[in-house]
Tab-separated table of C-alpha atoms in Angstrom:
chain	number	residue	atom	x	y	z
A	6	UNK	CA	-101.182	93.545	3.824
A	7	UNK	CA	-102.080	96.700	2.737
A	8	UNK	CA	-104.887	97.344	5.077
A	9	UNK	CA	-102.005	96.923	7.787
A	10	UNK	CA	-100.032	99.227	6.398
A	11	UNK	CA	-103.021	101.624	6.629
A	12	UNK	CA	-103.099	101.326	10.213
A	13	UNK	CA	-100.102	101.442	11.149
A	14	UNK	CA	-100.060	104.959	9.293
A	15	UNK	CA	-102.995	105.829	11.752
A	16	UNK	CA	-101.285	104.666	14.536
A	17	UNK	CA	-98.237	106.798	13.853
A	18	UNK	CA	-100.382	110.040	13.586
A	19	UNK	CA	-101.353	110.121	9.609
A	20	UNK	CA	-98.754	109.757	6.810
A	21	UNK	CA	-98.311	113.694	7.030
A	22	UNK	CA	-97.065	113.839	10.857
A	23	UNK	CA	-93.513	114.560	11.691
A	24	UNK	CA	-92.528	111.530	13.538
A	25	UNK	CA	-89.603	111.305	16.179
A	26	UNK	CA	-88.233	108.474	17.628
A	27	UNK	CA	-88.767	109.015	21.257
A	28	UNK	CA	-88.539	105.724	22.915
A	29	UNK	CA	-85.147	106.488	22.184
A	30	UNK	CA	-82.853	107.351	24.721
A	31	UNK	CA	-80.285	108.671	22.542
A	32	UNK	CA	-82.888	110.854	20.654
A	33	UNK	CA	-84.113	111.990	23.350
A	34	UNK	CA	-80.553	113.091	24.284
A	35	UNK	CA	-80.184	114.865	21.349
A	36	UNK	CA	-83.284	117.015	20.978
A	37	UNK	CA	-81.791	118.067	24.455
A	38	UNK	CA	-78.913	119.216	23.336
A	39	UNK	CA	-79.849	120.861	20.311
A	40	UNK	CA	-82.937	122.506	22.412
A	41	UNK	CA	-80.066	124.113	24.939
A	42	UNK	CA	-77.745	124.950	21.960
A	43	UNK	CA	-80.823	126.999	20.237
A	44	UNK	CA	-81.822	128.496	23.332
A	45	UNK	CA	-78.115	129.738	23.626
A	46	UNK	CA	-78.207	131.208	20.238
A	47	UNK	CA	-81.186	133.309	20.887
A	48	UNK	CA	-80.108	134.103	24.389
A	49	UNK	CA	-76.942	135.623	22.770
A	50	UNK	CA	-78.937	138.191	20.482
A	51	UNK	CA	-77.453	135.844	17.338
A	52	UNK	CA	-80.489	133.735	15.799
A	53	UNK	CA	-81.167	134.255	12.101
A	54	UNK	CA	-84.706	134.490	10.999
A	55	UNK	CA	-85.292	134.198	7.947
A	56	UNK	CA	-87.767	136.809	6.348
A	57	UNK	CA	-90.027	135.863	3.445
A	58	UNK	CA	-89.703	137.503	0.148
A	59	UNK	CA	-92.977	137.390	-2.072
A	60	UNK	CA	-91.455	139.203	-5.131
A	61	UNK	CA	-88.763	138.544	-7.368
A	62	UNK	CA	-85.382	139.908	-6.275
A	63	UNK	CA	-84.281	143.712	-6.937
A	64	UNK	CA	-84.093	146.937	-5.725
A	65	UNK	CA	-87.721	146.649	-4.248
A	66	UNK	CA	-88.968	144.230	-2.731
A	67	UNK	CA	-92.422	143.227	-1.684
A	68	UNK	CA	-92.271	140.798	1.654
A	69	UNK	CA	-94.790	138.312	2.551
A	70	UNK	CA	-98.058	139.294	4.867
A	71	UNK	CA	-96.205	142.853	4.545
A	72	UNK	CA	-99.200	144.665	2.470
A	73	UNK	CA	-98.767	146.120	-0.579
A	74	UNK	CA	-95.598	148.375	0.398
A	75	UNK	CA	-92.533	148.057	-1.416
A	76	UNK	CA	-89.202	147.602	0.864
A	77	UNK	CA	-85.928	149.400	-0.614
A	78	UNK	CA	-83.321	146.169	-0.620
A	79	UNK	CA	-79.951	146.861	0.659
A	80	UNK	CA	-78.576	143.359	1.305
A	81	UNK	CA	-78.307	141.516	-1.838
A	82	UNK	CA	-75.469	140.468	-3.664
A	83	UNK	CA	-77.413	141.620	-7.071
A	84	UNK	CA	-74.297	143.683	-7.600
A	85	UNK	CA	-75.387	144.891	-11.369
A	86	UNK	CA	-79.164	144.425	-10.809
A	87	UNK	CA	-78.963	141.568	-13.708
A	88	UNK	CA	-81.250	138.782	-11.688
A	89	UNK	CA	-84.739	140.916	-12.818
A	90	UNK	CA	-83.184	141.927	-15.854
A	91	UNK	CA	-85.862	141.140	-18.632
A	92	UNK	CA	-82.620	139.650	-21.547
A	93	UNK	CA	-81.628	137.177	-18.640
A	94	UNK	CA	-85.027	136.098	-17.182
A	95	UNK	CA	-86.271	135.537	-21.184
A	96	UNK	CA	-82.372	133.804	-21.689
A	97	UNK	CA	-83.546	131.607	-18.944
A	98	UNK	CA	-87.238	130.564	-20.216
A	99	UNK	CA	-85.686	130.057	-23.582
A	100	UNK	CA	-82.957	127.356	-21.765
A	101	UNK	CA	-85.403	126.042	-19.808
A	102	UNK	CA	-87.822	125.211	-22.972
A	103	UNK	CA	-85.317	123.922	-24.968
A	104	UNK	CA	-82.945	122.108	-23.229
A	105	UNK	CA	-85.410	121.245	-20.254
A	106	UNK	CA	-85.525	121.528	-16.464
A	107	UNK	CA	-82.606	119.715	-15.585
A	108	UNK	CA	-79.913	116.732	-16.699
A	109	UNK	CA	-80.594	114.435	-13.817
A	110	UNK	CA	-77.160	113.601	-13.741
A	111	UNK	CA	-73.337	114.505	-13.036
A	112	UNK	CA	-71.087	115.966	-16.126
A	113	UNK	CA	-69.257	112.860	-17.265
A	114	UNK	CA	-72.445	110.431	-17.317
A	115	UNK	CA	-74.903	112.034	-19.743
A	116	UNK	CA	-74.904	115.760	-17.587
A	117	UNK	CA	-73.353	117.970	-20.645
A	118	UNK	CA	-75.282	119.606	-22.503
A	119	UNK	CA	-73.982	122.253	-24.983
A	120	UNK	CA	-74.835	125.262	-23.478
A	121	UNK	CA	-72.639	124.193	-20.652
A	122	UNK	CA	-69.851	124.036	-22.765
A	123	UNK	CA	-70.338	127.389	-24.214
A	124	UNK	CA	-70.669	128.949	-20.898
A	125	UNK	CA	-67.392	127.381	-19.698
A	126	UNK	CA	-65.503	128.771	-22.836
A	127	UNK	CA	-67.152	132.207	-22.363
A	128	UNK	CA	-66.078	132.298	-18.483
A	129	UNK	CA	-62.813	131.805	-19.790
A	130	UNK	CA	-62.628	134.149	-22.584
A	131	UNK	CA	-64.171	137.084	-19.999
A	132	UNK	CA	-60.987	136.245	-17.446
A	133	UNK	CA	-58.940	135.507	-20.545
A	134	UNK	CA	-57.673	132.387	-18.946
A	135	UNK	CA	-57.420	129.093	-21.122
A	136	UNK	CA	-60.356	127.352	-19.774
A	137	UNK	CA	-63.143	126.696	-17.650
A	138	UNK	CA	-65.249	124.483	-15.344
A	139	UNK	CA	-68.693	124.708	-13.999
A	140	UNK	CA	-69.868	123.550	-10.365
A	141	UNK	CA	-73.241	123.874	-8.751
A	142	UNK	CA	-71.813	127.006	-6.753
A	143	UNK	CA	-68.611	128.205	-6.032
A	144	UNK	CA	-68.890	126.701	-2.263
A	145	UNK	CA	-68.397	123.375	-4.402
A	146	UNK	CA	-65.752	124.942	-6.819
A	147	UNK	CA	-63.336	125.617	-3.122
A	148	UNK	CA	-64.315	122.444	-1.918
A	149	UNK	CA	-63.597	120.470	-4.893
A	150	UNK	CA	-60.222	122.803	-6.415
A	151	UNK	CA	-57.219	122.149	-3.464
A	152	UNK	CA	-58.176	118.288	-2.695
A	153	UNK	CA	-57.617	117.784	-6.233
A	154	UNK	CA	-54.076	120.197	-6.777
A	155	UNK	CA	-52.497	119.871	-3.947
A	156	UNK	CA	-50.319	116.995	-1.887
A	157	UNK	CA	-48.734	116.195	1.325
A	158	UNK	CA	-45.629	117.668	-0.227
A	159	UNK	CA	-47.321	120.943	-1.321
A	160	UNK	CA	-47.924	123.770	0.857
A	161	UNK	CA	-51.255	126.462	0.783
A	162	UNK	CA	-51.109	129.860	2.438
A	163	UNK	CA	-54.221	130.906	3.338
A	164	UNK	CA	-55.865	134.478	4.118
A	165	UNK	CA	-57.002	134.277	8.214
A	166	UNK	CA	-60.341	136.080	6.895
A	167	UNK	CA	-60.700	134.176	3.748
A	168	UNK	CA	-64.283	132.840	3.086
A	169	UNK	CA	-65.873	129.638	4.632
A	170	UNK	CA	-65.699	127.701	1.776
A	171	UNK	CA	-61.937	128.469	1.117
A	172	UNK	CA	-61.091	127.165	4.883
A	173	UNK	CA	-63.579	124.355	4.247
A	174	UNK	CA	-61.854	123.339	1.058
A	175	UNK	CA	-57.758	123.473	2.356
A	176	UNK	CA	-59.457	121.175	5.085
A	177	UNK	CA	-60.010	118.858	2.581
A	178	UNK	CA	-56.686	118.948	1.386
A	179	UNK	CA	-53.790	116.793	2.511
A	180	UNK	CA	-50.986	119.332	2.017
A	181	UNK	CA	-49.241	121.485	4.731
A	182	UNK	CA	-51.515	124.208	5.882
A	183	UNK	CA	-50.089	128.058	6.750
A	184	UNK	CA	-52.453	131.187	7.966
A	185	UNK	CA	-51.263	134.717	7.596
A	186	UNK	CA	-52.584	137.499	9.037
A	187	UNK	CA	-54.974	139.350	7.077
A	188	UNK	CA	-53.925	141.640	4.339
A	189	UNK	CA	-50.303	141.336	6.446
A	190	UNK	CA	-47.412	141.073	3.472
A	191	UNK	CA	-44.578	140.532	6.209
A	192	UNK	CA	-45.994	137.836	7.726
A	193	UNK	CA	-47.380	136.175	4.227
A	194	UNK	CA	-43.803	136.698	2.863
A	195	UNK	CA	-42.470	134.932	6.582
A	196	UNK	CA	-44.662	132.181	6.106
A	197	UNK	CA	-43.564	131.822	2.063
A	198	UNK	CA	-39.674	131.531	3.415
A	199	UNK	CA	-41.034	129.108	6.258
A	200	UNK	CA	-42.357	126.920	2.994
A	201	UNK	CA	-39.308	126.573	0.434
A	202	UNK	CA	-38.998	123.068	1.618
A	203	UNK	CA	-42.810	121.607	0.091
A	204	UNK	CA	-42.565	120.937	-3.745
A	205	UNK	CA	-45.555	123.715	-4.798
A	206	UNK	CA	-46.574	126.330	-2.583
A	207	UNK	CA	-50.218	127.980	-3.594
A	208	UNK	CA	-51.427	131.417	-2.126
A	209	UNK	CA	-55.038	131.756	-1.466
A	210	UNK	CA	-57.160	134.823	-0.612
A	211	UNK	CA	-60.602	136.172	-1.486
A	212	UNK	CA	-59.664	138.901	-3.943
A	213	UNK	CA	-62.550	141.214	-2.106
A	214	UNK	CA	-64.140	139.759	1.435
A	215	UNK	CA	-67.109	139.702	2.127
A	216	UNK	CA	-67.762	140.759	5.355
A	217	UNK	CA	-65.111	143.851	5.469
A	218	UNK	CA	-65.603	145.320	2.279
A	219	UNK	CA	-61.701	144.978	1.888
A	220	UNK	CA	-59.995	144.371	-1.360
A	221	UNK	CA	-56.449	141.651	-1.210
A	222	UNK	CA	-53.367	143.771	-2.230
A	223	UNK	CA	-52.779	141.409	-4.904
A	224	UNK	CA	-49.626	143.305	-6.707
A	225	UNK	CA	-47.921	142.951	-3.226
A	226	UNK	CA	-48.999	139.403	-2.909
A	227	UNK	CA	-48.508	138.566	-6.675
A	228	UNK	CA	-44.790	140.071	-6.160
A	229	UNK	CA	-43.941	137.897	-3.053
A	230	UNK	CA	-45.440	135.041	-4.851
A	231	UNK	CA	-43.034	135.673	-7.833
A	232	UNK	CA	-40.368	136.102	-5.448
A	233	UNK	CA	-40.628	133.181	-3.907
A	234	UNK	CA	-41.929	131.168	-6.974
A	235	UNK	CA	-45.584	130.285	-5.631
A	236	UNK	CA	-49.096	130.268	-7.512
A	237	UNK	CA	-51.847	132.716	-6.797
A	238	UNK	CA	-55.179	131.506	-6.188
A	239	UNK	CA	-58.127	133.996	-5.772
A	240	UNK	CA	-61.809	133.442	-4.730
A	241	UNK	CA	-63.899	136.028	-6.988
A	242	UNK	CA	-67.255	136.133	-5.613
A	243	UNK	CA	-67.461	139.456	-4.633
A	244	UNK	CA	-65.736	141.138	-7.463
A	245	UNK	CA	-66.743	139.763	-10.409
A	246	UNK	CA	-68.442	141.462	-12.810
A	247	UNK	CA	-67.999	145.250	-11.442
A	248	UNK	CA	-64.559	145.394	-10.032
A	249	UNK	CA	-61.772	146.788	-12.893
A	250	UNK	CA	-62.421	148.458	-15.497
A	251	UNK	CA	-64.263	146.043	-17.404
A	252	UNK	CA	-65.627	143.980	-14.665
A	253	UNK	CA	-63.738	140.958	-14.527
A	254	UNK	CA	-62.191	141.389	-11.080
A	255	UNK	CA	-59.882	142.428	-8.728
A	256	UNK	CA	-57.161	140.877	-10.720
A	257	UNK	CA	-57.962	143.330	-13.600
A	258	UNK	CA	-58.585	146.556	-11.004
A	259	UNK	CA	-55.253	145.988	-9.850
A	260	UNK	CA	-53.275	144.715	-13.222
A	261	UNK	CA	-52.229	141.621	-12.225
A	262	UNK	CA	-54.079	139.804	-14.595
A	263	UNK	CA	-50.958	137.909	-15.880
A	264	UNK	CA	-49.506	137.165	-12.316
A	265	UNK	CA	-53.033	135.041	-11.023
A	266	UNK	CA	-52.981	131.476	-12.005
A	267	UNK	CA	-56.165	130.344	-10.578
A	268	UNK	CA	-59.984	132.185	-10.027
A	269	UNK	CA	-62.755	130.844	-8.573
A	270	UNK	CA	-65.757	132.409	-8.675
A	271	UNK	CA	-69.361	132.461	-8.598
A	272	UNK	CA	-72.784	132.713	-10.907
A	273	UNK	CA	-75.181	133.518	-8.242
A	274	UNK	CA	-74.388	137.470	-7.496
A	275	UNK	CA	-73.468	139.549	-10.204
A	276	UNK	CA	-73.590	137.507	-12.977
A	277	UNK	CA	-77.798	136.784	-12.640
A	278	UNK	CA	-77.712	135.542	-8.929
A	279	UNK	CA	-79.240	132.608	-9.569
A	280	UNK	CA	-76.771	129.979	-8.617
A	281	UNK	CA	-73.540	128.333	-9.724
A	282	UNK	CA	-69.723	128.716	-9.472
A	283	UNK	CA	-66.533	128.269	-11.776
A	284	UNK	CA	-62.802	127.525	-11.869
A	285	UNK	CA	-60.809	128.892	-14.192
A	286	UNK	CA	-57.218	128.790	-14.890
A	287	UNK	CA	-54.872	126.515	-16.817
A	288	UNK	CA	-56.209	124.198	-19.344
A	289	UNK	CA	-54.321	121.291	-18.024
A	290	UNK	CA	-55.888	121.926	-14.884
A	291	UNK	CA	-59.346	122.345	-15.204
A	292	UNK	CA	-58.808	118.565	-17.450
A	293	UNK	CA	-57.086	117.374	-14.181
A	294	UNK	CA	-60.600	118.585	-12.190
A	295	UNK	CA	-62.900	116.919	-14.495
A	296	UNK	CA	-61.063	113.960	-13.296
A	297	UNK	CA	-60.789	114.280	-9.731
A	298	UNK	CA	-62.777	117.437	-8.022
A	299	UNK	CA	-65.342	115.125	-6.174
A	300	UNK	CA	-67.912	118.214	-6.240
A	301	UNK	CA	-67.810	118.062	-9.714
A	302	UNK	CA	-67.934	114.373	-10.500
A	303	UNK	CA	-70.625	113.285	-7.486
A	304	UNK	CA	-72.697	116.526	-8.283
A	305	UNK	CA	-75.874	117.128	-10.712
A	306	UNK	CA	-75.358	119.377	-13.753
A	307	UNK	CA	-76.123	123.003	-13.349
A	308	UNK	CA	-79.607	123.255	-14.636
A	309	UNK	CA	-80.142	124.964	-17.686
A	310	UNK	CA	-82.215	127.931	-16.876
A	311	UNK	CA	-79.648	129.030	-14.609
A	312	UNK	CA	-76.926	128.309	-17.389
A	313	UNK	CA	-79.032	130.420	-19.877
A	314	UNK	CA	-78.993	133.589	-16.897
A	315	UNK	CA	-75.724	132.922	-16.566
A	316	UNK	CA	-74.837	133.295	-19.916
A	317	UNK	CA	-76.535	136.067	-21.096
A	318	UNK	CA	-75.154	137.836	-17.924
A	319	UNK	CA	-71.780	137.681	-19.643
A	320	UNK	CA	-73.288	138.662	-22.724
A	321	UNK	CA	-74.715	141.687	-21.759
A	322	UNK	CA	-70.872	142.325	-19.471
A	323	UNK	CA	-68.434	142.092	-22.476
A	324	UNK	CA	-71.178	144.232	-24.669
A	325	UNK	CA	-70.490	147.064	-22.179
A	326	UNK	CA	-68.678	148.113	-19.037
A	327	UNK	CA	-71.610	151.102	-18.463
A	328	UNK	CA	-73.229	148.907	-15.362
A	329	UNK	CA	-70.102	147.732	-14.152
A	330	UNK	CA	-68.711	151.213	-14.398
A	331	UNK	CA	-72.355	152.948	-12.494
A	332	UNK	CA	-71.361	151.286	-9.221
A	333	UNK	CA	-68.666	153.159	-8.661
A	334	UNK	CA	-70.191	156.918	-7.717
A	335	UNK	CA	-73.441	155.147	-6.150
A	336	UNK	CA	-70.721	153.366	-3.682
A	337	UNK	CA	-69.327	156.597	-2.960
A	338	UNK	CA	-72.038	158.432	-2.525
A	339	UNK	CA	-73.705	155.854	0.326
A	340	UNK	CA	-70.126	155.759	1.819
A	341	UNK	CA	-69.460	159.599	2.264
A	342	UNK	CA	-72.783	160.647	3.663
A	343	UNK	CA	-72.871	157.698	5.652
A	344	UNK	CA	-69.300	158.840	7.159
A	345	UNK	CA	-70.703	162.304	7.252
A	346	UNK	CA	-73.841	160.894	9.488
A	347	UNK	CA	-71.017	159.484	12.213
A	348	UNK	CA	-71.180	155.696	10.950
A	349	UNK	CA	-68.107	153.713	10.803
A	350	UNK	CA	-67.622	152.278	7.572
A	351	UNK	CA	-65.539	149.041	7.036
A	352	UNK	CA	-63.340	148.442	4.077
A	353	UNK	CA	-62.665	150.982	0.808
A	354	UNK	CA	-64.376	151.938	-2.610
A	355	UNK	CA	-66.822	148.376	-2.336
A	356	UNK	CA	-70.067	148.091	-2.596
A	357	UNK	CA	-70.466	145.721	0.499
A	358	UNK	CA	-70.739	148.469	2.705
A	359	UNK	CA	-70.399	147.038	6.589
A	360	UNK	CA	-71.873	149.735	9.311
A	361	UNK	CA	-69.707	149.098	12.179
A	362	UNK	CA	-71.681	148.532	15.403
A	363	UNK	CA	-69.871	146.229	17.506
A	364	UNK	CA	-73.043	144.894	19.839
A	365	UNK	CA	-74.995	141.564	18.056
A	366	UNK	CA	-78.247	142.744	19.454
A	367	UNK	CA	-77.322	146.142	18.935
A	368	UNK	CA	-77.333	145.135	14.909
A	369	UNK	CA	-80.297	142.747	15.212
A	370	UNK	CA	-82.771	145.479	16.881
A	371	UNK	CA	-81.211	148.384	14.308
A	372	UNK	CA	-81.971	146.019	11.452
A	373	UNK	CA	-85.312	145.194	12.339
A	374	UNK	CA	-85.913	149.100	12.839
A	375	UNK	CA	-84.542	149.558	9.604
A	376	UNK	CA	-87.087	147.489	8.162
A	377	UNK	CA	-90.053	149.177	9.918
A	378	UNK	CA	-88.876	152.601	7.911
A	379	UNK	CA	-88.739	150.445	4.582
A	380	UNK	CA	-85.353	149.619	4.484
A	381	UNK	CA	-84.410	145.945	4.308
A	382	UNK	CA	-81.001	144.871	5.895
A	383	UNK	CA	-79.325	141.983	7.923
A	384	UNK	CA	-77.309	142.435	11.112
A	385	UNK	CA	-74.201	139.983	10.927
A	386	UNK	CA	-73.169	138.344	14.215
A	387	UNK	CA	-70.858	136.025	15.091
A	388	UNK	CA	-70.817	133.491	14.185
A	389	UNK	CA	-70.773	134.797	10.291
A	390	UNK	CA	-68.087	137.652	12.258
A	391	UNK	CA	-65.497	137.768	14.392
A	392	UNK	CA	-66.984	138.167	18.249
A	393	UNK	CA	-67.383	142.050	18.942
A	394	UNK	CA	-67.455	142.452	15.269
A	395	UNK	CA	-70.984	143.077	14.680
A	396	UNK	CA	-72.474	145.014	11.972
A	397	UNK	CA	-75.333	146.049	9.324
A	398	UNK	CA	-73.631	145.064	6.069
A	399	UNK	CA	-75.065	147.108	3.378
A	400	UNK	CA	-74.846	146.729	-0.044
A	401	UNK	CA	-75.068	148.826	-3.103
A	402	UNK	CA	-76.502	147.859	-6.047
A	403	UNK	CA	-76.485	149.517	-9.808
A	404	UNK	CA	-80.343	149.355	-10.214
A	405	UNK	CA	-80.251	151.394	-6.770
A	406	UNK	CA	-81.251	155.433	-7.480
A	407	UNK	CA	-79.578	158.013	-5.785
A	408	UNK	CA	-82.899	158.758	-4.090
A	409	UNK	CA	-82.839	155.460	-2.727
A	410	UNK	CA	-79.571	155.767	-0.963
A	411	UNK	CA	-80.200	158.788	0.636
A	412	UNK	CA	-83.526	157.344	2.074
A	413	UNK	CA	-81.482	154.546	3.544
A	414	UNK	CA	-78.789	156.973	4.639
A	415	UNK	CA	-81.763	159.231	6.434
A	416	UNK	CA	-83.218	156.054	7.853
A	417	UNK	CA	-79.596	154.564	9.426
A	418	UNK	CA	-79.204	158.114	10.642
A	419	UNK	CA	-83.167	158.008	12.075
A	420	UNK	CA	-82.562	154.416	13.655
A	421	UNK	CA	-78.707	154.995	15.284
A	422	UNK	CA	-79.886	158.142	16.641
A	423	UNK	CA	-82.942	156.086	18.320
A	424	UNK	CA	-80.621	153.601	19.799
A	425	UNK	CA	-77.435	155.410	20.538
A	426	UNK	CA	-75.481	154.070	17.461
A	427	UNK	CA	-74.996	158.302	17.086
A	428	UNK	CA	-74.676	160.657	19.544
């Protein structure tokens, strides 16, 4: 028996071969078809490599078979420079020895440990909401959050730019689906008259997006939404931990703290980057997704190295605003001279900085320049941006000097110059 297992391991190439089932008509069908679809993506200047990091993450970054020079990073969401910080990498190791390297499990089955209940309460004491509830990433947090709220007799309003996840996660949903224009208050208050007839009608935008650099004008929003007695929901991603005085977010930038029901929001940028996402809001709702956000229920327990990050992230937030309060002038300062260079700069006072360039390959080739001078940044394409939308998003990070932006400044300057991205 076994030995004709063995050859039938031989026969198929070796027990390490990729196998395929050609005989198959239909597979052969669809290698086709995914072969033409690839060859269209790279034939349209928009295929994603992926390049190979042999370092941890930071402001430098050492690539792999790229020598022993260091590459000034530009494109991570390490908004506070807190995933190399030496109290959150030794927060981690500490987690990881005591509580172990993961739960093998979901939540409700034997998944909760108590260091994911303290994180949850300290999420919710940082957005000074009643409580909070983890999820492998905030991706899962929007999928799992309007399936679980919302009915065929509610209504959600949704941003037309809002994140992937968001759109992914009102999909989901079974109640009555609205899209206003971006950032457009008469149309968002048109569609909230259009919806007085559904029982609850819920509001939801990214509070800063991520491919513009644009923060929600959530006092106007918050106002309609009073006026026409709907909830606010807000995706957090890109604004926690540095936007607002104290870092918790656009809601607290903007002093609407009171007037936001719901946050979403994510582990894996500012606070550590190493993965995870949250919902917090309401007590009785965050008991209500313990019970039915399928992301939550069907999904392993964050692991709890990346809860110890996590956690100490916070920490070392609600000690002090200092890092969250250093972003500022470095955004400004990569912003003006870039402006001053003749680069188009999307969105206001963020540090997702998009350089405007319009042209896919036009981005793609000015990236991999980039690189070549020791700058490391991604051209964005459709389908990640709207067609003719293309563009270098930069972003700024606290660990960054000010030496290090105005070598990336001099390189973009070097680079459009080359390829007639400046006159």
């Amino acid at each position: 028996m076994l030995r004709g297992a063995a050859l039938r391991v031989l026969r198929s190439g070796g027990a390490g071969t990729p196998r395929f089932a050609s005989g198959s008509a239909a597979a052969s069908e669809l290698r086709r078809r995914l072969e033409k679809e690839l060859e269209d993506i790279r034939g349209a200047g928009t295929w994603k490599s992926e390049r190979i990091i042999a370092s941890r993450q930071g402001p430098h970054l050492h690539l792999a078979g790229g020598g022993a020079e260091r590459i000034l990073n530009f494109c991570a969401n390490n908004y506070l420079g807190l995933s190399s910080h030496p109290e959150v990498i030794r927060a981690a190791v500490e987690a990881l020895e005591k509580f172990g390297a993961g739960l093998s499990s979901v939540r409700f089955i034997c998944g909760t440990q108590s260091i994911h209940k303290d994180l949850e309460e300290k999420i919710a004491r940082f957005h000074q909401r009643e409580d909070a509830i983890l999820y492998a990433s905030c991706f899962d947090a929007n999928a799992g959050i309007f399936e679980a709220l919302l009915t065929p007799e509610d209504a959600v309003l949704s941003d037309e730019l809002n994140h992937a996840s968001i759109i992914d996660g009102i999909r989901l949903c079974k109640a009555n689906k609205y899209r206003y224009k971006h950032m457009d208050m008469q149309d968002l208050e048109a569609k909230l008259q259009d919806t007085q007839k559904h029982r609850l009608r819920l509001v939801a935008t990214d509070g800063a997006f991520s491919m513009d650099g644009d923060i929600a004008p959530l006092r106007e929003i918050c106002q309609l939404a009073q006026k026409y007695d709907a909830l606010v929901f807000i995706d957090e991603c890109h604004a926690t931990g540095f936007l607002g005085p104290n870092g918790r977010g656009t809601d607290e930038l903007l002093g609407v703290m009171d007037k936001v029901t719901i946050i979403n929001s994510t582990l894996g940028k500012a606070l550590g980057g190493a993965a995870g996402g949250y919902t917090t809001g309401p007590k009785p709702l965050i008991d209500l997704l313990r019970q039915r956000s399928r992301p939550y229920l069907f999904s392993n327990s964050l692991p709890p190295a990346v809860v110890g990050c996590a956690s100490k992230a916070l920490d070392l937030l609600m000690e002090s605003n200092a890092i969250a309060q250093s972003m500022a002038a470095k955004t400004q300062r990569f912003r003006s001279k870039m402006t001053a260079a003749g680069f188009t700069i999307s969105g206001k006072d963020h540090p997702i900085c998009p350089v405007m360039l319009g042209d896919a390959r036009l981005a793609a080739v000015m990236a991999e320049d980039m690189l070549s001078r020791g700058i490391y940044v991604i051209g964005f394409s459709y389908p990640v941006v709207p067609k003719g939308k293309a563009r270098i998003r930069v972003q700024i990070s606290a660990v960054h000097t000010d030496e290090d932006i105005d070598r990336c400044v001099e390189a973009f300057t070097e680079v459009g110059r080359k390829h007639g991205a400046l006159p």
